[in-house]
Amino acid sequence: MPLIDHPLGGYRFLPGIAPYSCGVISAPGFEIVHVTLHRPAPYRRGFEVIGRHLASEGRPKAALCGIELRSPCPFSFGGFAEFNAGYARILEEWGLFVEGVNPVARTNVAPEVDPPGEPVLYGFSYSRPCDPLLPATIVVAGAGELPEGVLGAEGIVRAGDTSPEGIAVKATFVMNLMEHRLRGLGRDWSTVTAIDIYTIHPIGRLLPEVILGRVGEAGAHGIRWYYSRPPIDGIEYEMDLRGVRTELRIG
């Protein structure tokens, strides 16, 4: 799919499925800023936090281009669809959709230890003006071992296989998907500043070849491993990426 311009957002996006886009890249003269909430907020109230922050930066709601959520536990596919419907209504109320297409990238995972009691907002990304000579910045949405555009149990790669070999196959599939999204945004691993992995399965054996061996100079920034499950029951391994200059922590 070709990149789509957000007419008011200061970014372009790679279309995905109804709940989220596959990723975003800043438009010329803008950068994407990544924000982490020191204390995650219930996700509906979290949008109030986002609104206040954007207002303080002089940015419109349309500048919001990335959302990171944490859930109490993985959803069933049906439960995930129900949650996504409510989430999408908020984005629509904010006027973020572009000709009916959701432009906002998203990651939603379930911490295995001390999970929240309800879905919470952990972080978000937005665009703001910058020196037009600076390179573009990006956010790649989270994805697990499901083919692009598929949201059904029949698509899970090596479904039910949590052996070391099975997890390696899943991780390789997700790495390929991340690279595909990077290319879709017109970028490559050299532009990535943060690589996040979400799984409860050991990743030590994956690091040399499956992950670090493929990311090149991006490996200098390390890997963040969140001991969390992907958002849907039956999916075992998820990643997301970003390449930004500005990281903020609020709250």
Short mmCIF file of C-alpha atoms in Angstrom, two decimals:
data_model
loop_
_atom_site.label_atom_id
_atom_site.label_comp_id
_atom_site.label_asym_id
_atom_site.label_seq_id
_atom_site.Cartn_x
_atom_site.Cartn_y
_atom_site.Cartn_z
CA MET A 1 0.00 0.00 0.00
CA PRO A 2 1.27 3.52 -0.78
CA LEU A 3 1.84 6.03 1.98
CA ILE A 4 -1.10 8.34 2.67
CA ASP A 5 -0.69 11.98 3.70
CA HIS A 6 -2.50 13.12 6.80
CA PRO A 7 -3.67 16.58 5.67
CA LEU A 8 -3.58 18.10 9.18
CA GLY A 9 -1.25 15.79 11.07
CA GLY A 10 2.23 16.59 9.79
CA TYR A 11 2.88 12.96 8.92
CA ARG A 12 2.17 10.19 6.43
CA PHE A 13 1.01 6.69 7.27
CA LEU A 14 1.15 3.17 5.95
CA PRO A 15 -2.42 1.80 5.95
CA GLY A 16 -3.04 -1.30 8.03
CA ILE A 17 -6.28 -2.74 9.33
CA ALA A 18 -9.27 -1.01 10.92
CA PRO A 19 -7.83 -0.70 14.49
CA TYR A 20 -4.47 0.81 13.50
CA SER A 21 -2.04 1.71 10.74
CA CYS A 22 1.17 -0.21 10.10
CA GLY A 23 3.36 2.80 10.78
CA VAL A 24 3.90 6.53 10.38
CA ILE A 25 6.64 8.82 9.05
CA SER A 26 6.99 12.53 9.61
CA ALA A 27 6.22 14.90 6.77
CA PRO A 28 8.91 17.37 5.62
CA GLY A 29 9.38 20.08 8.25
CA PHE A 30 8.05 17.85 11.06
CA GLU A 31 9.42 15.28 13.47
CA ILE A 32 7.71 12.55 15.48
CA VAL A 33 8.14 12.84 19.25
CA HIS A 34 7.74 9.76 21.46
CA VAL A 35 6.26 10.15 24.94
CA THR A 36 6.21 7.62 27.80
CA LEU A 37 3.87 8.02 30.76
CA HIS A 38 5.79 7.42 33.97
CA ARG A 39 2.50 6.37 35.55
CA PRO A 40 0.22 4.81 32.93
CA ALA A 41 -3.36 6.12 33.00
CA PRO A 42 -6.65 4.30 32.29
CA TYR A 43 -6.72 4.51 28.55
CA ARG A 44 -9.85 6.61 28.11
CA ARG A 45 -8.55 9.14 30.62
CA GLY A 46 -5.20 8.80 28.91
CA PHE A 47 -6.64 10.59 25.90
CA GLU A 48 -7.25 13.57 28.18
CA VAL A 49 -3.55 13.43 29.10
CA ILE A 50 -2.67 13.40 25.40
CA GLY A 51 -5.00 16.30 24.69
CA ARG A 52 -3.47 18.45 27.42
CA HIS A 53 0.05 17.67 26.26
CA LEU A 54 -0.72 18.46 22.63
CA ALA A 55 -2.36 21.73 23.67
CA SER A 56 0.69 22.68 25.74
CA GLU A 57 2.84 22.08 22.65
CA GLY A 58 0.52 24.09 20.43
CA ARG A 59 -0.31 21.01 18.39
CA PRO A 60 -3.73 19.92 17.15
CA LYS A 61 -5.30 16.58 18.01
CA ALA A 62 -4.54 15.56 14.43
CA ALA A 63 -0.84 15.45 15.36
CA LEU A 64 -1.41 12.26 17.37
CA CYS A 65 0.11 9.42 15.33
CA GLY A 66 0.98 6.61 17.75
CA ILE A 67 -0.58 4.92 20.80
CA GLU A 68 0.88 2.35 23.22
CA LEU A 69 -1.49 0.43 25.49
CA ARG A 70 -1.11 -2.14 28.24
CA SER A 71 -3.95 -4.60 28.92
CA PRO A 72 -4.75 -6.88 31.89
CA CYS A 73 -4.45 -10.05 29.81
CA PRO A 74 -4.58 -11.18 26.18
CA PHE A 75 -7.97 -10.88 24.48
CA SER A 76 -9.80 -13.52 22.52
CA PHE A 77 -10.11 -12.54 18.87
CA GLY A 78 -13.72 -11.57 19.55
CA GLY A 79 -12.80 -9.59 22.65
CA PHE A 80 -10.06 -7.82 20.73
CA ALA A 81 -12.54 -6.80 18.04
CA GLU A 82 -14.91 -5.45 20.68
CA PHE A 83 -12.15 -3.46 22.36
CA ASN A 84 -10.96 -2.10 19.03
CA ALA A 85 -14.44 -0.88 18.17
CA GLY A 86 -14.55 1.29 21.30
CA TYR A 87 -11.00 2.49 20.76
CA ALA A 88 -11.71 3.44 17.15
CA ARG A 89 -14.73 5.49 18.23
CA ILE A 90 -12.44 7.68 20.32
CA LEU A 91 -10.14 8.29 17.36
CA GLU A 92 -13.15 9.10 15.18
CA GLU A 93 -14.45 11.53 17.80
CA TRP A 94 -11.06 13.22 17.68
CA GLY A 95 -11.44 13.55 13.91
CA LEU A 96 -8.27 11.57 13.20
CA PHE A 97 -9.44 9.26 10.42
CA VAL A 98 -8.45 10.14 6.87
CA GLU A 99 -11.25 9.31 4.43
CA GLY A 100 -12.39 6.54 6.75
CA VAL A 101 -8.90 5.05 7.25
CA ASN A 102 -7.26 4.89 10.69
CA PRO A 103 -3.82 6.59 10.47
CA VAL A 104 -2.64 5.99 14.05
CA ALA A 105 -0.01 3.29 14.70
CA ARG A 106 -0.52 1.22 17.84
CA THR A 107 1.03 -1.32 20.18
CA ASN A 108 -1.14 -3.11 22.75
CA VAL A 109 0.40 -5.79 24.98
CA ALA A 110 -0.35 -7.56 28.26
CA PRO A 111 2.35 -7.46 30.99
CA GLU A 112 2.84 -10.91 32.52
CA VAL A 113 3.89 -9.57 35.94
CA ASP A 114 1.79 -7.01 37.82
CA PRO A 115 -0.60 -6.34 34.94
CA PRO A 116 -2.94 -3.35 35.10
CA GLY A 117 -6.49 -3.88 36.26
CA GLU A 118 -7.85 -2.31 33.07
CA PRO A 119 -6.39 -1.21 29.74
CA VAL A 120 -4.03 1.75 30.27
CA LEU A 121 -2.18 4.26 28.14
CA TYR A 122 1.57 3.67 28.42
CA GLY A 123 2.84 6.00 25.71
CA PHE A 124 2.03 7.96 22.58
CA SER A 125 3.67 9.72 19.65
CA TYR A 126 2.87 12.97 17.88
CA SER A 127 4.25 15.27 15.23
CA ARG A 128 5.68 18.74 15.74
CA PRO A 129 7.50 21.22 13.50
CA CYS A 130 11.28 20.97 13.17
CA ASP A 131 14.12 22.05 10.92
CA PRO A 132 13.07 20.91 7.43
CA LEU A 133 16.65 19.79 6.72
CA LEU A 134 16.51 17.13 9.44
CA PRO A 135 15.76 13.53 8.38
CA ALA A 136 12.30 12.04 8.77
CA THR A 137 11.36 10.13 11.90
CA ILE A 138 9.16 7.04 12.20
CA VAL A 139 7.03 4.78 14.37
CA VAL A 140 6.34 1.18 13.28
CA ALA A 141 3.25 -0.36 14.86
CA GLY A 142 3.42 -3.49 16.94
CA ALA A 143 2.88 -6.82 15.22
CA GLY A 144 2.96 -10.49 16.14
CA GLU A 145 3.17 -13.69 14.12
CA LEU A 146 0.15 -13.01 11.90
CA PRO A 147 0.37 -12.16 8.19
CA GLU A 148 -0.26 -8.53 7.30
CA GLY A 149 -3.96 -7.76 7.19
CA VAL A 150 -5.01 -11.02 8.89
CA LEU A 151 -6.75 -11.01 12.26
CA GLY A 152 -7.85 -14.59 12.82
CA ALA A 153 -6.56 -17.68 14.61
CA GLU A 154 -6.12 -19.54 11.32
CA GLY A 155 -3.31 -17.14 10.38
CA ILE A 156 -1.06 -17.62 13.43
CA VAL A 157 2.40 -18.82 12.40
CA ARG A 158 3.26 -22.14 14.10
CA ALA A 159 0.12 -21.88 16.21
CA GLY A 160 0.52 -23.53 19.62
CA ASP A 161 4.24 -24.19 19.13
CA THR A 162 6.17 -22.62 22.00
CA SER A 163 9.27 -24.76 21.61
CA PRO A 164 12.54 -22.86 21.13
CA GLU A 165 12.41 -23.73 17.44
CA GLY A 166 8.80 -22.58 17.17
CA ILE A 167 9.54 -19.25 18.85
CA ALA A 168 12.53 -18.76 16.53
CA VAL A 169 10.27 -19.27 13.51
CA LYS A 170 7.76 -16.80 14.92
CA ALA A 171 10.49 -14.26 15.69
CA THR A 172 11.94 -14.57 12.18
CA PHE A 173 8.48 -14.03 10.69
CA VAL A 174 7.98 -10.89 12.80
CA MET A 175 11.43 -9.56 11.85
CA ASN A 176 10.51 -9.97 8.19
CA LEU A 177 7.27 -8.12 8.81
CA MET A 178 9.10 -5.27 10.58
CA GLU A 179 11.49 -4.95 7.63
CA HIS A 180 8.55 -4.91 5.22
CA ARG A 181 6.95 -2.05 7.15
CA LEU A 182 10.23 -0.16 7.33
CA ARG A 183 10.55 -0.41 3.55
CA GLY A 184 6.95 0.69 3.18
CA LEU A 185 7.82 3.83 5.12
CA GLY A 186 10.85 4.38 2.92
CA ARG A 187 13.33 3.68 5.72
CA ASP A 188 15.69 0.90 6.82
CA TRP A 189 17.29 -0.40 10.01
CA SER A 190 19.89 2.37 10.05
CA THR A 191 17.15 4.88 10.95
CA VAL A 192 15.82 2.87 13.94
CA THR A 193 16.58 4.13 17.46
CA ALA A 194 14.43 1.74 19.54
CA ILE A 195 13.61 -1.95 19.06
CA ASP A 196 11.01 -3.38 21.45
CA ILE A 197 10.24 -7.07 21.93
CA TYR A 198 7.16 -8.38 23.76
CA THR A 199 7.16 -12.04 24.75
CA ILE A 200 7.37 -14.24 27.84
CA HIS A 201 9.66 -16.68 26.02
CA PRO A 202 13.47 -16.52 26.29
CA ILE A 203 15.08 -14.38 23.61
CA GLY A 204 18.75 -15.07 24.35
CA ARG A 205 19.20 -17.55 21.51
CA LEU A 206 17.36 -15.20 19.13
CA LEU A 207 19.60 -12.19 19.66
CA PRO A 208 22.77 -13.11 17.71
CA GLU A 209 21.22 -14.09 14.38
CA VAL A 210 17.48 -13.53 14.25
CA ILE A 211 17.57 -9.99 15.72
CA LEU A 212 20.94 -8.28 16.21
CA GLY A 213 22.50 -10.01 13.24
CA ARG A 214 19.94 -8.35 10.97
CA VAL A 215 19.52 -4.83 12.36
CA GLY A 216 23.04 -3.57 11.65
CA GLU A 217 23.97 -0.31 13.32
CA ALA A 218 20.57 -0.08 15.04
CA GLY A 219 21.87 -2.79 17.37
CA ALA A 220 24.12 -0.20 19.02
CA HIS A 221 21.01 1.13 20.78
CA GLY A 222 20.23 -2.25 22.35
CA ILE A 223 17.00 -4.19 22.58
CA ARG A 224 14.16 -3.53 25.02
CA TRP A 225 12.54 -6.77 26.17
CA TYR A 226 9.15 -6.34 27.82
CA TYR A 227 8.09 -9.48 29.67
CA SER A 228 4.61 -9.26 28.21
CA ARG A 229 2.24 -11.19 26.02
CA PRO A 230 0.91 -9.92 22.70
CA PRO A 231 -2.69 -8.65 22.88
CA ILE A 232 -4.43 -11.76 21.50
CA ASP A 233 -4.46 -15.20 23.09
CA GLY A 234 -2.42 -17.63 20.98
CA ILE A 235 0.11 -15.08 19.72
CA GLU A 236 3.47 -15.46 21.45
CA TYR A 237 5.90 -12.88 20.05
CA GLU A 238 5.53 -9.21 19.11
CA MET A 239 7.80 -6.33 18.13
CA ASP A 240 7.59 -2.63 17.39
CA LEU A 241 10.14 -0.06 16.29
CA ARG A 242 10.74 3.65 16.16
CA GLY A 243 13.35 6.04 14.87
CA VAL A 244 13.06 9.38 16.66
CA ARG A 245 15.27 12.18 17.94
CA THR A 246 13.11 13.24 20.88
CA GLU A 247 11.98 10.99 23.75
CA LEU A 248 9.92 12.53 26.57
CA ARG A 249 8.71 11.13 29.89
CA ILE A 250 5.72 12.79 31.55
CA GLY A 251 3.47 12.17 34.53
#
